[in-house]
Each structure stands twice: as structure tokens, then as C-alpha cells.
Amino acid sequence: MFGLTEILICFTLSILIGLYGYIRHINSYWKRNKIPYVPAKPIAGNLLDVLLFRKCVAETFSDIYNDRATADKPFVGIHFFHKPALVIKDPELIKKVLVKDFGSFNDR
């Protein structure tokens, strides 16, 4: 029979494996949807440097905006912790979202 220690180890390992799979699934959101993205760190997303006080928010967004891999793309996917977000870089697309299609994007 299994002792209490073995059961706790198996339970802890299954929780950690499930958490790892969940984080990988969340961080692959932009890749699965075939949208250019800036790779995110687990749990903190693209805000790790802000949380560790290495950079301010404006500097972090400047780095995201000017990322070499997505420099010529009109938009780029990022992560705020576990939530995906889209940074729109093309002025015409920004105008379309904020003016013409405002009814569909009224909370932003």
C-alpha cells in the first residue's frame, strides 16, 4: 500500500504538471491563432521587467512596439499575466478600431 508521503508526492506532482500544461497553453495563444507575437514569460507575461522594477511601463511598451521580429507587422500579440492583448501599430488600423468600428470595441 501507499503511504501518506507517496500520495502527497503524487498529488503535488500532478498539480505541478497540470499547472505547467495550463501555462504553456495560455502562452501559445498567439501562436495557435497565427498572429505575430512577442514571446511571454510564464505567469508574468510581457510585464516581468515592470514587476521586477527593471523598466517602467512606457519603456516596456516601447520595446514591444520596436521589437525586431515584429517591426513590419501592423499589430502584435502580447500577454498581461495570463491574458492575451493586442497592440495595434498601424495608424489606419487604429483609426478603424477607435472611430469606425467603435461599437465593437467600446471598452477600449
Coordinates of C-alpha atoms in Angstrom, one line a residue:
M1 CA 0.0 0.0 0.0
F2 CA 1.0 3.6 -0.5
G3 CA 1.8 5.7 2.5
L4 CA 0.7 9.3 3.1
T5 CA 4.1 10.6 1.8
E6 CA 3.8 8.9 -1.5
I7 CA 0.2 10.1 -2.0
L8 CA 1.2 13.7 -1.2
I9 CA 4.1 13.5 -3.7
C10 CA 1.9 12.1 -6.4
F11 CA -0.8 14.8 -5.7
T12 CA 1.8 17.6 -5.8
L13 CA 3.4 16.3 -9.0
S14 CA 0.0 16.1 -10.7
I15 CA -0.8 19.6 -9.7
L16 CA 2.5 20.9 -10.9
I17 CA 2.2 19.1 -14.3
G18 CA -1.3 20.4 -14.7
L19 CA -0.2 24.0 -13.9
Y20 CA 2.7 23.6 -16.4
G21 CA 0.4 22.5 -19.1
Y22 CA -2.1 25.3 -18.4
I23 CA 0.6 28.0 -18.6
R24 CA 2.0 26.5 -21.8
H25 CA -1.5 26.5 -23.3
I26 CA -2.1 30.1 -22.4
N27 CA 1.3 31.3 -23.6
S28 CA 0.7 29.6 -27.0
Y29 CA -2.5 31.6 -27.7
W30 CA -1.0 33.9 -30.4
K31 CA 1.0 31.0 -32.0
R32 CA -2.2 28.9 -32.2
N33 CA -4.1 31.8 -33.9
K34 CA -1.2 32.6 -36.3
I35 CA -0.7 36.2 -35.1
P36 CA 2.8 37.7 -34.7
Y37 CA 3.7 38.0 -31.0
V38 CA 6.4 38.9 -28.6
P39 CA 7.3 35.8 -26.5
A40 CA 6.0 36.0 -23.0
K41 CA 7.5 34.7 -19.7
P42 CA 5.4 32.2 -17.7
I43 CA 3.0 33.7 -15.2
A44 CA 4.1 37.4 -15.6
G45 CA 3.7 37.6 -19.4
N46 CA 5.4 40.5 -21.0
L47 CA 5.4 42.5 -17.8
L48 CA 8.2 40.7 -15.9
D49 CA 10.6 43.7 -16.2
V50 CA 8.0 46.0 -14.9
L51 CA 7.2 43.8 -11.9
L52 CA 10.9 43.5 -11.0
F53 CA 11.4 47.3 -11.4
R54 CA 13.9 46.9 -14.2
K55 CA 11.9 49.0 -16.6
C56 CA 8.9 51.4 -16.5
V57 CA 5.7 50.5 -18.3
A58 CA 6.4 53.0 -21.1
E59 CA 9.9 51.5 -21.7
T60 CA 8.4 48.0 -21.8
F61 CA 5.8 49.1 -24.4
S62 CA 8.5 50.8 -26.4
D63 CA 10.5 47.6 -26.5
I64 CA 7.3 45.7 -27.5
Y65 CA 6.5 48.2 -30.2
N66 CA 10.0 48.2 -31.6
D67 CA 10.7 44.5 -31.4
R68 CA 12.8 43.4 -34.4
A69 CA 10.8 40.2 -35.0
T70 CA 7.5 42.2 -35.4
A71 CA 8.8 45.6 -36.7
D72 CA 7.0 45.4 -40.0
K73 CA 3.7 43.9 -38.7
P74 CA 0.6 46.1 -38.2
F75 CA -0.2 44.5 -34.9
V76 CA 1.4 42.3 -32.3
G77 CA 0.2 39.9 -29.6
I78 CA 1.4 40.2 -26.0
H79 CA 0.4 38.8 -22.6
F80 CA -0.7 40.7 -19.5
F81 CA 0.0 38.0 -16.9
H82 CA -2.3 35.2 -18.3
K83 CA -4.5 37.4 -20.5
P84 CA -3.7 37.9 -24.2
A85 CA -3.7 41.5 -25.5
L86 CA -3.2 43.0 -28.9
V87 CA -1.0 46.0 -29.6
I88 CA -2.1 47.8 -32.8
K89 CA 0.7 49.7 -34.5
D90 CA -0.7 50.7 -37.9
P91 CA -2.3 54.2 -37.8
E92 CA -5.1 53.3 -40.3
L93 CA -6.0 50.2 -38.3
I94 CA -6.0 52.2 -35.0
K95 CA -8.4 54.7 -36.7
K96 CA -10.6 51.9 -37.9
V97 CA -10.8 50.4 -34.4
L98 CA -11.3 53.6 -32.4
V99 CA -13.5 55.5 -34.9
K100 CA -15.3 53.4 -37.5
D101 CA -15.8 50.2 -35.5
F102 CA -16.1 51.8 -32.1
G103 CA -19.3 49.9 -31.3
S104 CA -17.5 46.6 -31.4
F105 CA -14.6 47.9 -29.3
N106 CA -16.3 50.3 -26.9
D107 CA -14.5 49.1 -23.7
R108 CA -11.1 50.1 -25.1

